[in-house]
Short mmCIF file of N, CA and C in Angstrom, two decimals:
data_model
loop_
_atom_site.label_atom_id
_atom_site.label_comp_id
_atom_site.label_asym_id
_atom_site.label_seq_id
_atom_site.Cartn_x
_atom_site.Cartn_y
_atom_site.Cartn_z
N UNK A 1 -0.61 9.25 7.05
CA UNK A 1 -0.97 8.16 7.95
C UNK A 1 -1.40 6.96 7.12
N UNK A 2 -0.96 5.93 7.79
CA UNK A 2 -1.34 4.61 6.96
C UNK A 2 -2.27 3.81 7.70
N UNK A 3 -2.85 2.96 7.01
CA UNK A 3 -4.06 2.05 7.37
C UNK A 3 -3.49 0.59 6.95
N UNK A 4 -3.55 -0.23 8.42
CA UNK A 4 -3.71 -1.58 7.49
C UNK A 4 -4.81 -2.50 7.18
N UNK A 5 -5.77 -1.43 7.21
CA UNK A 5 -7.43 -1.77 6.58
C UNK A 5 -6.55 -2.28 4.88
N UNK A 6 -7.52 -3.43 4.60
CA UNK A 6 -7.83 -3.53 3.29
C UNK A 6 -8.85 -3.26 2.63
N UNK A 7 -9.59 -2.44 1.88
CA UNK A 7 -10.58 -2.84 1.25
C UNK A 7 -10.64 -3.35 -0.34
N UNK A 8 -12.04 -3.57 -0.39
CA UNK A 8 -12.65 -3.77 -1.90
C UNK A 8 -13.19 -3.11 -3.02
N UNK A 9 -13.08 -3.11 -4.41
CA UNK A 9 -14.26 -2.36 -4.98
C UNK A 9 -15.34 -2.31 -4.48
N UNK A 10 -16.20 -0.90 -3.88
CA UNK A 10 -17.76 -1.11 -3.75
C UNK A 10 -18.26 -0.97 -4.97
N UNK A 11 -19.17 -1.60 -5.65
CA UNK A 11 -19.80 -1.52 -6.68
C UNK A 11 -20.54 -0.31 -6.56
N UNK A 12 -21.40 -0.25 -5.06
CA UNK A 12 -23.01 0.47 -5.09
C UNK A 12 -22.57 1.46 -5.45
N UNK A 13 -20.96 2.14 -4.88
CA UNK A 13 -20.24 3.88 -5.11
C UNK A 13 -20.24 4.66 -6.40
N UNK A 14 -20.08 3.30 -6.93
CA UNK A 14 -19.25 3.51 -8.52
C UNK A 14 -20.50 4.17 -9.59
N UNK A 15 -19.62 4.92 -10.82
CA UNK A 15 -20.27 5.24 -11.65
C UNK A 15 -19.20 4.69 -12.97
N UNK A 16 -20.02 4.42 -14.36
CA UNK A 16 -19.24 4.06 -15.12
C UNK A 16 -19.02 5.71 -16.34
N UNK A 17 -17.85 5.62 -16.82
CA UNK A 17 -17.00 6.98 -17.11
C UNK A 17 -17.04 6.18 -18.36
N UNK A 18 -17.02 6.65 -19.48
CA UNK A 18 -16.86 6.83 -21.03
C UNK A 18 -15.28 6.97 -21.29
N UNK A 19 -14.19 6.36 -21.97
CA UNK A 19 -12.82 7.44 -22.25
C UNK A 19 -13.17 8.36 -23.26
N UNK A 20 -12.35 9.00 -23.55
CA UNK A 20 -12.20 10.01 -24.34
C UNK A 20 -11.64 9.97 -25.63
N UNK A 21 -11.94 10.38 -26.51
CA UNK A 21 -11.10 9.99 -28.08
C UNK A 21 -9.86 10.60 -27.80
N UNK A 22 -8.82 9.28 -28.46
CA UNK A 22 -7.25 10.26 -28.53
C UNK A 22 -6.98 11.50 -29.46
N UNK A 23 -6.02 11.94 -28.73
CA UNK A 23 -5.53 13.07 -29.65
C UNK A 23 -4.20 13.03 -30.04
N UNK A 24 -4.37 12.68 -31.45
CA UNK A 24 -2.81 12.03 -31.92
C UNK A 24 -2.12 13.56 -32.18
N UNK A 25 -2.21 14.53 -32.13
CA UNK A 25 -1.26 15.95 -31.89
C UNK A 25 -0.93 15.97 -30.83
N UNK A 26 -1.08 15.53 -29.64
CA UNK A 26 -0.34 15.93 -28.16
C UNK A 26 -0.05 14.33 -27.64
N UNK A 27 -1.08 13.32 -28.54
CA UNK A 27 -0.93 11.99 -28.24
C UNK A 27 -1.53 11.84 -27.06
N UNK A 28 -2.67 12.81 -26.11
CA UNK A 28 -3.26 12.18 -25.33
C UNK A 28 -4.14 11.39 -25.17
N UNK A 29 -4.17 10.20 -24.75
CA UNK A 29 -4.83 9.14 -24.81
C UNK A 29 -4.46 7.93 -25.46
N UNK A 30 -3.32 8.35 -25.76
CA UNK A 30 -2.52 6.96 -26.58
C UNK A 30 -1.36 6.62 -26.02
N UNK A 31 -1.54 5.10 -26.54
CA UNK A 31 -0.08 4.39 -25.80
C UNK A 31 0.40 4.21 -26.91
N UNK A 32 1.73 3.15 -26.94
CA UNK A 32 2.35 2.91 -27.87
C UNK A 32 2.52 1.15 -26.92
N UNK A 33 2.13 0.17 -28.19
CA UNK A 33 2.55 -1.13 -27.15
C UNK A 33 3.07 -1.97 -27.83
N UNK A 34 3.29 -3.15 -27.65
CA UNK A 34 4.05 -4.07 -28.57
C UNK A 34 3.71 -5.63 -27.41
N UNK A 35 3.30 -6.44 -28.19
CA UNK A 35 3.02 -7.93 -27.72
C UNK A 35 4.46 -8.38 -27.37
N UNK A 36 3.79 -9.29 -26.01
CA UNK A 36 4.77 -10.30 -25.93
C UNK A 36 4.15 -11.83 -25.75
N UNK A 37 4.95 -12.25 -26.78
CA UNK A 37 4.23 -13.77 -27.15
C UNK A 37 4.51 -14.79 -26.50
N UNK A 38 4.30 -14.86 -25.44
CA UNK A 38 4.65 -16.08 -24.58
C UNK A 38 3.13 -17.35 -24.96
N UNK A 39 4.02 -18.52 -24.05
CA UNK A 39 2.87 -19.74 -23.67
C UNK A 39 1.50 -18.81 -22.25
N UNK A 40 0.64 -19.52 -22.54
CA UNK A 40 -0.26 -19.33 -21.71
C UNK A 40 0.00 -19.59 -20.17
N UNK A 41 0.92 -20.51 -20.25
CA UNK A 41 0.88 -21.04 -18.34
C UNK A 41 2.38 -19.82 -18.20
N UNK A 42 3.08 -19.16 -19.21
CA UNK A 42 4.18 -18.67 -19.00
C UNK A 42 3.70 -17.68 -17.47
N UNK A 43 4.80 -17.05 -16.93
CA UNK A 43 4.13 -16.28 -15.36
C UNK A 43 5.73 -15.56 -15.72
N UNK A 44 5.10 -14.18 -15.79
CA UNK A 44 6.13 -12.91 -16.11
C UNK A 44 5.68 -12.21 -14.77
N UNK A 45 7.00 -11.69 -14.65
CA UNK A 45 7.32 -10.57 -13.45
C UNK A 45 8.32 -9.36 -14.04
N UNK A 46 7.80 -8.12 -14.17
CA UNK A 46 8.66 -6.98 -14.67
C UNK A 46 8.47 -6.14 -13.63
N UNK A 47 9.46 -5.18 -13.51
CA UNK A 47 9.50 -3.86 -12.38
C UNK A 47 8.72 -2.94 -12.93
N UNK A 48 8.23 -1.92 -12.16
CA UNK A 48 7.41 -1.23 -12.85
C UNK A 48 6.89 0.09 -11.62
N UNK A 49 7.50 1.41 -11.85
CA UNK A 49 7.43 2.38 -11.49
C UNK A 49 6.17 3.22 -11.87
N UNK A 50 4.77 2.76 -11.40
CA UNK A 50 3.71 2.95 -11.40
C UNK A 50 3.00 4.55 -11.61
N UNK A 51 3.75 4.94 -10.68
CA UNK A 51 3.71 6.82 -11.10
C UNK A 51 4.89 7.54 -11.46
N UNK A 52 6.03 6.23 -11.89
CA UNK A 52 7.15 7.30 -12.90
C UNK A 52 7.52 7.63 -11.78
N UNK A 53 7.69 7.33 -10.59
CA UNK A 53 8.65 8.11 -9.50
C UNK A 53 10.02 7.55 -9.19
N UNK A 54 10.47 6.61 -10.15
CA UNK A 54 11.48 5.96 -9.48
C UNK A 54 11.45 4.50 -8.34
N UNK A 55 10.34 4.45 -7.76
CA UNK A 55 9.87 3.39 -6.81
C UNK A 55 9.54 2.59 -7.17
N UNK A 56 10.14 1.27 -7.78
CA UNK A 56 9.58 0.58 -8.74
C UNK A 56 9.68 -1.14 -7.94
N UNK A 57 8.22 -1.80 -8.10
CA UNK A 57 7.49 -3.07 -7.32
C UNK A 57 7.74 -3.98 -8.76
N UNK A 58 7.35 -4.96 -8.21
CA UNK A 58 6.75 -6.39 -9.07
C UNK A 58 5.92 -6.30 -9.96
N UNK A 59 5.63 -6.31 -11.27
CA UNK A 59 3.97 -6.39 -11.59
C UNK A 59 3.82 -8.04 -12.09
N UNK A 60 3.29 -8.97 -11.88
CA UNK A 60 3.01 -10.22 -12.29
C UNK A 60 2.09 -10.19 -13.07
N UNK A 61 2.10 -10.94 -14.35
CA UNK A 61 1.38 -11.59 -15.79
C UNK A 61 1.29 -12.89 -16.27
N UNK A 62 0.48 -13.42 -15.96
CA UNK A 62 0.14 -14.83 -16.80
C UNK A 62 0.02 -15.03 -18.45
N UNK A 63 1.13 -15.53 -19.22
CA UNK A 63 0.51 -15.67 -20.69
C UNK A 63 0.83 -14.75 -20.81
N UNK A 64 0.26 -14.71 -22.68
CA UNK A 64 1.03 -13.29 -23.39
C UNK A 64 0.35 -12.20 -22.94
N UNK A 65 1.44 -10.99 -23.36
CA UNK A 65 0.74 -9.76 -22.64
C UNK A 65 1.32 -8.63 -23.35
N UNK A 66 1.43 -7.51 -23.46
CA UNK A 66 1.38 -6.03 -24.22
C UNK A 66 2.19 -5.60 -23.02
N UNK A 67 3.34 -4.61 -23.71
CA UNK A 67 4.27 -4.28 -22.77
C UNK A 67 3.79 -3.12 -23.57
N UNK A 68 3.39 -1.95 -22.35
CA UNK A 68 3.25 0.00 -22.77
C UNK A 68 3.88 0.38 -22.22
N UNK A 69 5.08 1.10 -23.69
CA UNK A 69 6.08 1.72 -23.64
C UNK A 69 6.06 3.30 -24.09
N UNK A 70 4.73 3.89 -23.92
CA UNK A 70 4.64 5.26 -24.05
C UNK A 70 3.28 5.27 -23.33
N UNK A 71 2.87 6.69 -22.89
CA UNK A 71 1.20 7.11 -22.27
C UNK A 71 1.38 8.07 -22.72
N UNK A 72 -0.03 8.89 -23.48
CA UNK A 72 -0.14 10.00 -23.38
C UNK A 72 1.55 11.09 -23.86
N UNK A 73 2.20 10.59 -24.69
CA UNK A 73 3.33 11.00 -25.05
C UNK A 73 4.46 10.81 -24.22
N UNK A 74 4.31 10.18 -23.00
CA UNK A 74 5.69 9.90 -22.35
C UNK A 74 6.00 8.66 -22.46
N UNK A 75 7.25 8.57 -21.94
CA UNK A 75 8.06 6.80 -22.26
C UNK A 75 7.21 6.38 -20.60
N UNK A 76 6.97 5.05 -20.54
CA UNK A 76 6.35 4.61 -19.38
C UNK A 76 6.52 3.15 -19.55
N UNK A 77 6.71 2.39 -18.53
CA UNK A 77 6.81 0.68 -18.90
C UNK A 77 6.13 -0.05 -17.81
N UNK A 78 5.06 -0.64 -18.62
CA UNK A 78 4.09 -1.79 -17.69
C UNK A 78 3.13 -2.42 -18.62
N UNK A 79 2.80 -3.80 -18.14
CA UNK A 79 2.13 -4.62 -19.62
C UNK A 79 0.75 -4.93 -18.99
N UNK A 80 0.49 -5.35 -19.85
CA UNK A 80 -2.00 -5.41 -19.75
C UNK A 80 -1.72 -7.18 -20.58
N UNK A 81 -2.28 -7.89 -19.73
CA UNK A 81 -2.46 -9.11 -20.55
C UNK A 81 -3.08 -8.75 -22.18
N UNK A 82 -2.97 -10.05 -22.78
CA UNK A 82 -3.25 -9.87 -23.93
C UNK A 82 -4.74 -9.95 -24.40
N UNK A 83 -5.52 -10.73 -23.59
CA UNK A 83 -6.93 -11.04 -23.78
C UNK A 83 -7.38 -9.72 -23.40
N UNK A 84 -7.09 -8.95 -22.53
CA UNK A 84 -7.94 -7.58 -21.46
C UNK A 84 -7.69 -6.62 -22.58
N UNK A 85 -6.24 -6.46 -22.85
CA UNK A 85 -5.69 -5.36 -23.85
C UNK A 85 -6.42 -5.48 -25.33
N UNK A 86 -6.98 -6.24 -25.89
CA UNK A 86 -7.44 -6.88 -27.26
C UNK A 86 -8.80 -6.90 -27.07
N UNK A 87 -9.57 -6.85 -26.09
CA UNK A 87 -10.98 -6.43 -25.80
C UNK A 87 -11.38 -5.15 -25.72
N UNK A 88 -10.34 -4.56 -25.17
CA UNK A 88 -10.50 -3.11 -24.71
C UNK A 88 -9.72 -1.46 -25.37
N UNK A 89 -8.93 -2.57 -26.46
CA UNK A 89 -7.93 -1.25 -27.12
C UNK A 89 -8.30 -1.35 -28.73
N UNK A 90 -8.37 0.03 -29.00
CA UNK A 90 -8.52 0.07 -30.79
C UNK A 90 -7.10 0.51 -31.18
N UNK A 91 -6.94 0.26 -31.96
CA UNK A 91 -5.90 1.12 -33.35
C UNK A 91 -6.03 2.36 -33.25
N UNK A 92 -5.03 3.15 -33.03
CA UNK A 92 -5.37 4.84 -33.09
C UNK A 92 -4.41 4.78 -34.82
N UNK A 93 -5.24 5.08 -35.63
CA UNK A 93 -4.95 5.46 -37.01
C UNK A 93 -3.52 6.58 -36.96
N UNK A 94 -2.87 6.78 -37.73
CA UNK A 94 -2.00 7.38 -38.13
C UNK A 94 -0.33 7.30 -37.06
N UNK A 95 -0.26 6.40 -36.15
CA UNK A 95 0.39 6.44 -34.73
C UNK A 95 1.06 4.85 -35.28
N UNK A 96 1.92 4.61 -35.08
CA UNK A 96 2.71 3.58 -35.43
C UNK A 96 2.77 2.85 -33.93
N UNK A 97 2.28 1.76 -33.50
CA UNK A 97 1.86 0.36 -32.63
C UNK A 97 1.15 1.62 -31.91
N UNK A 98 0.29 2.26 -31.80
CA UNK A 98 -0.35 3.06 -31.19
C UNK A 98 -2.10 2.68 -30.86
N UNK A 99 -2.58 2.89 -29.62
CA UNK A 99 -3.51 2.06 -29.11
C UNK A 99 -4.19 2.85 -28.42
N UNK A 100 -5.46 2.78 -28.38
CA UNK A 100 -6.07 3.52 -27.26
C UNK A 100 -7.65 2.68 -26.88
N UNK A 101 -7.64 3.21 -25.27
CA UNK A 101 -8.93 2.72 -24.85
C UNK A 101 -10.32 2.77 -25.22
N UNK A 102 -11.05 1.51 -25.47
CA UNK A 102 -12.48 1.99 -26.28
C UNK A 102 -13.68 1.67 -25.50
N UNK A 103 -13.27 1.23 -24.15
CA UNK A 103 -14.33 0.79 -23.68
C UNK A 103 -13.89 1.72 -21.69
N UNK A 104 -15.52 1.64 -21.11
CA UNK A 104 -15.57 2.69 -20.08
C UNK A 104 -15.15 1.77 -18.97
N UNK A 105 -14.80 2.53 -17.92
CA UNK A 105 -14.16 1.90 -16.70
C UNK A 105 -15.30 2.41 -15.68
N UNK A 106 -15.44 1.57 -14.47
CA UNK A 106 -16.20 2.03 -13.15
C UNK A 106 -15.45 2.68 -12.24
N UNK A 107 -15.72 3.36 -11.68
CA UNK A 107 -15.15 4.35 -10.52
C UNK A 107 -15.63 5.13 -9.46
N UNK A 108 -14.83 5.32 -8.90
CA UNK A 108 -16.12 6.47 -7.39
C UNK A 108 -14.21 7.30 -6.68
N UNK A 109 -14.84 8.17 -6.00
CA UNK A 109 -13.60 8.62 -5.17
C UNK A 109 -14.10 8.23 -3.68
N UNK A 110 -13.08 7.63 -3.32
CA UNK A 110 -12.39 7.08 -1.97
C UNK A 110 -13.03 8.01 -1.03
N UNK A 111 -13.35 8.09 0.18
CA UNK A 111 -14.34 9.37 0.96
C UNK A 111 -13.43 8.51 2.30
N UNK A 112 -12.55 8.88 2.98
CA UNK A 112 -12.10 8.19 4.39
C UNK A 112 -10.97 8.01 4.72
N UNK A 113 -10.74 7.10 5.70
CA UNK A 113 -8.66 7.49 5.94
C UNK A 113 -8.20 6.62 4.92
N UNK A 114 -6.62 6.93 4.83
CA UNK A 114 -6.23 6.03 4.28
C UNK A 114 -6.39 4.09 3.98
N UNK A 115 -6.37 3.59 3.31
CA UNK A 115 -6.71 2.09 3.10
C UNK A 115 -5.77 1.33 2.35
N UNK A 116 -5.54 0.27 1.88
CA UNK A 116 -4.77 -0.37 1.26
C UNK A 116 -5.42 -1.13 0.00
N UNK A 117 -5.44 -1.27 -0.88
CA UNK A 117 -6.00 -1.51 -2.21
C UNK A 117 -4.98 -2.81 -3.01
N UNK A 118 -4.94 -4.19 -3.22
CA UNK A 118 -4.64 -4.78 -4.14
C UNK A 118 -5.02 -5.01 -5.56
N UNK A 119 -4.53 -5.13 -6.16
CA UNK A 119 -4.44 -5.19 -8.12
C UNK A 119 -4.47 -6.59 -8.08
N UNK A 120 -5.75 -7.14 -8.01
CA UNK A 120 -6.22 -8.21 -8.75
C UNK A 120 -6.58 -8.55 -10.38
N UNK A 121 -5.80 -9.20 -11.00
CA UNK A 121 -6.42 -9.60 -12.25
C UNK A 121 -7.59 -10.70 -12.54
N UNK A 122 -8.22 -10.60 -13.55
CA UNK A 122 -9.51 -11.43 -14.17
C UNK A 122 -8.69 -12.97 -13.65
N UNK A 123 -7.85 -13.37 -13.83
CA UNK A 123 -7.55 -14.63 -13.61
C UNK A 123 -7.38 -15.03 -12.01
N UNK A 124 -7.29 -14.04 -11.20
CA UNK A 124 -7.11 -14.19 -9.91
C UNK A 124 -5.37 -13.80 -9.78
N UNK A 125 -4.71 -13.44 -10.27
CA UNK A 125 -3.27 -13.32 -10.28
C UNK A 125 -3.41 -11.98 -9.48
N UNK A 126 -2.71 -11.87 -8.53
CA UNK A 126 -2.43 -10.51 -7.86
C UNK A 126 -1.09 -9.84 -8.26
N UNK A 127 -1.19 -9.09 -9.58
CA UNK A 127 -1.16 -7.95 -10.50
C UNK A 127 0.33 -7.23 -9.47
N UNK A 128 -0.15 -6.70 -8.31
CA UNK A 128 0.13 -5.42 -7.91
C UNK A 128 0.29 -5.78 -6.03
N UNK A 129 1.15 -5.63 -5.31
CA UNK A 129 0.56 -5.64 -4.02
C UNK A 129 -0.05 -4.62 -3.38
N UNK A 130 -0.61 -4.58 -2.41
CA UNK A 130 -1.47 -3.29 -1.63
C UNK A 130 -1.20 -2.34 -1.87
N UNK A 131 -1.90 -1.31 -2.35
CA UNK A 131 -1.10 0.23 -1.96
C UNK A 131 -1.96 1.07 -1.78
N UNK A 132 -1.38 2.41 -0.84
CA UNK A 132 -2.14 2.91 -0.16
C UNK A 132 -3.39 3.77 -1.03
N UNK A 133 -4.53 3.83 -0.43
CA UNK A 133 -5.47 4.55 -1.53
C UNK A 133 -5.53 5.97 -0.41
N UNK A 134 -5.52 7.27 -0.80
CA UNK A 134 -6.21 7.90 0.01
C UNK A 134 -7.10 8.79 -0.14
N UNK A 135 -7.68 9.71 0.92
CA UNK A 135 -9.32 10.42 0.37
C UNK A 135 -8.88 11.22 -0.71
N UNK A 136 -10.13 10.99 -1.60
CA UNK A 136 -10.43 11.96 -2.97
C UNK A 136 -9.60 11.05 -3.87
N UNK A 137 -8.80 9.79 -3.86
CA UNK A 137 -8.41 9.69 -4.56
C UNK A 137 -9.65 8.52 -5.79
N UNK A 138 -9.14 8.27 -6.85
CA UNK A 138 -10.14 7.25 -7.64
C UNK A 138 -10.36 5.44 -7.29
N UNK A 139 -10.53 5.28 -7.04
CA UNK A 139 -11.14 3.46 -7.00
C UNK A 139 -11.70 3.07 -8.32
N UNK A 140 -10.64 2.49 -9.21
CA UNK A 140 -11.14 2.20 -10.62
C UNK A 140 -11.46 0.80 -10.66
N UNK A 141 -12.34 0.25 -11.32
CA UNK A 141 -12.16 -1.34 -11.63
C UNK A 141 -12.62 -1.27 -13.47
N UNK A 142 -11.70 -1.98 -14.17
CA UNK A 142 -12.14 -1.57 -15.38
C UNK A 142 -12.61 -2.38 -16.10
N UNK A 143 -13.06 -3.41 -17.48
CA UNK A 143 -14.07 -4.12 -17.68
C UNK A 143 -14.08 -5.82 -17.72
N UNK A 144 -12.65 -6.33 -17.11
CA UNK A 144 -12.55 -7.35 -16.80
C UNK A 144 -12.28 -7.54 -15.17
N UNK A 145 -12.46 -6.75 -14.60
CA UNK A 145 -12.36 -6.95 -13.20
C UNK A 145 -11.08 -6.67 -12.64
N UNK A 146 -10.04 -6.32 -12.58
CA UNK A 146 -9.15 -5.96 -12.55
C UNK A 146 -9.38 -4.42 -11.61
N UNK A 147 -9.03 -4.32 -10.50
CA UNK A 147 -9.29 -2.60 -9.46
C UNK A 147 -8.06 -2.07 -9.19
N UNK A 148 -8.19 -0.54 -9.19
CA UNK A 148 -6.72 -0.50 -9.01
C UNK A 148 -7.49 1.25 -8.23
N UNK A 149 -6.04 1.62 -8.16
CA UNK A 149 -6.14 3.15 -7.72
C UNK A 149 -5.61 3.96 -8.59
N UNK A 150 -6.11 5.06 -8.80
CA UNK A 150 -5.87 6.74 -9.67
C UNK A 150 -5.67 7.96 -8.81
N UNK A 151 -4.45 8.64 -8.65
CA UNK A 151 -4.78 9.81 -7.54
C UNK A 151 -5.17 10.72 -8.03
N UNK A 152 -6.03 11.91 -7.33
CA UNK A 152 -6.93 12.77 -7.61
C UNK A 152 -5.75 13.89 -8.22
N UNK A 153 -5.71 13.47 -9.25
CA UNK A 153 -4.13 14.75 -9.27
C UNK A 153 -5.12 15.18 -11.52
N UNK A 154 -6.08 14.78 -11.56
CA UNK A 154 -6.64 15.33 -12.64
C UNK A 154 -6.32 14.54 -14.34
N UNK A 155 -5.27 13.47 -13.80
CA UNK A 155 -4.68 12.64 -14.86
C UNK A 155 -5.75 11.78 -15.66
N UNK A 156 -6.68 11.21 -14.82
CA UNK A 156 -8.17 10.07 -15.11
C UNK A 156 -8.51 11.26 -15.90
N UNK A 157 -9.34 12.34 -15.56
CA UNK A 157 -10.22 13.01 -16.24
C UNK A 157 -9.47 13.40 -17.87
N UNK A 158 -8.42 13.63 -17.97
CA UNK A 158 -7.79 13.65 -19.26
C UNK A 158 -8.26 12.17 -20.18
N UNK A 159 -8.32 10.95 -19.54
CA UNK A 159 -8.57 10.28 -20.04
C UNK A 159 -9.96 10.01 -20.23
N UNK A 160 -10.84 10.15 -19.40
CA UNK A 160 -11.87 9.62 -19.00
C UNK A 160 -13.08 11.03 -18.69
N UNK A 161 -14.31 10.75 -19.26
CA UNK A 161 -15.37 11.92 -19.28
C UNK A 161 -15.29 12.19 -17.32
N UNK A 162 -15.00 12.57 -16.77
CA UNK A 162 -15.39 12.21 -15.50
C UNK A 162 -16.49 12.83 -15.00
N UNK A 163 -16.79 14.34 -15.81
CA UNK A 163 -18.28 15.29 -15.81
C UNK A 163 -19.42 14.47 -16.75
N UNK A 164 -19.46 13.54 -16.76
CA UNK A 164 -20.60 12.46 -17.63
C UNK A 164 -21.03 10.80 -16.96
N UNK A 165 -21.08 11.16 -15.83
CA UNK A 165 -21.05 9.50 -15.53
C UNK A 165 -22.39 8.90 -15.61
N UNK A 166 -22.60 7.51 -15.76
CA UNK A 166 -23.40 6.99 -15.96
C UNK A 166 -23.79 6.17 -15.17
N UNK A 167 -25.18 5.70 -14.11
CA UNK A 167 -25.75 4.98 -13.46
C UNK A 167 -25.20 3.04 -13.78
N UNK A 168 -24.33 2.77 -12.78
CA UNK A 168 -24.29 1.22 -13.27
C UNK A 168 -25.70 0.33 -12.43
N UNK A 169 -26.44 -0.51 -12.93
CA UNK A 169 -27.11 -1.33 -12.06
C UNK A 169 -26.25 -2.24 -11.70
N UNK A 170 -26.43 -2.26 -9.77
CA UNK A 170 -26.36 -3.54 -9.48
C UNK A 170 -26.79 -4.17 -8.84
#
């Protein structure tokens, strides 16, 4: 069943999650990325099959941006601006353009009917159009503001402490 409720990140829900160090033997937790050097006012649009199912939307980017062309050892294609990606990604040593997350994301699971969720970026660019969130699934927003959805299918916790969360004030 679908909802054409929209909602928002709730802050008060959320807890902030730690990632996890990669593991360059199975490669979980690492991407593989490569810059793309555009002008700043440049405005990119690539397709982008979000859960690898074949169903593949719009993703819109302002300015240069990092196209990830592996996760966690699979081929996968979708880009992270360049300012968000360069705040938030280290060097995974021994991994050739290999990258991983160093900083924690906020989150809570969804408790209700289905809803509709947009991918807003830090600049105000809408990323992503609506898509459906549903119960148990994750409500992420990660450290530039940017919210998105994770389904409860155990993929986040590979990345992310999810048995460690931490009190955000707000």
């Amino acid at each position: 069943m679908t909802s054409t409720t929209e909602i928002t990140f709730d802050a008060t829900k959320a807890k902030r999650y730690m990632p996890r160090q990669p593991d360059v033997e199975t490669m979980q937790g690492v991407k593989r990325a490569h810059l793309v050097d555009v002008s700043p006012e440049t405005e990119t649009t690539i397709m982008v099959s979000w859960n690898l199912d074949g169903n593949y939307e719009p993703q819109k980017l302002k300015g240069p941006w990092y196209v990830i062309t592996e996760l966690n050892g699979k081929p996968n294609f979708y880009g992270t601006p360049q300012k968000n990606f360069d705040e938030t990604h280290f060097d995974v040593a021994g991994v050739e353009d290999g990258f991983a997350k160093g900083s924690p994301l906020e989150a809570y699971q969804h408790a209700g009917p289905d809803a509709l969720v947009a991918t807003i970026m830090d600049d105000g660019t809408t990323e992503r159009e609506p898509a459906i969130i549903e119960d148990g699934d994750w409500f992420v927003r990660w450290p530039h503001g940017e919210t998105g959805i994770r389904p409860n299918d155990g993929e986040l916790d590979k990345l992310y402490d999810l048995g460690s969360p931490e009190d955000i004030q707000v």
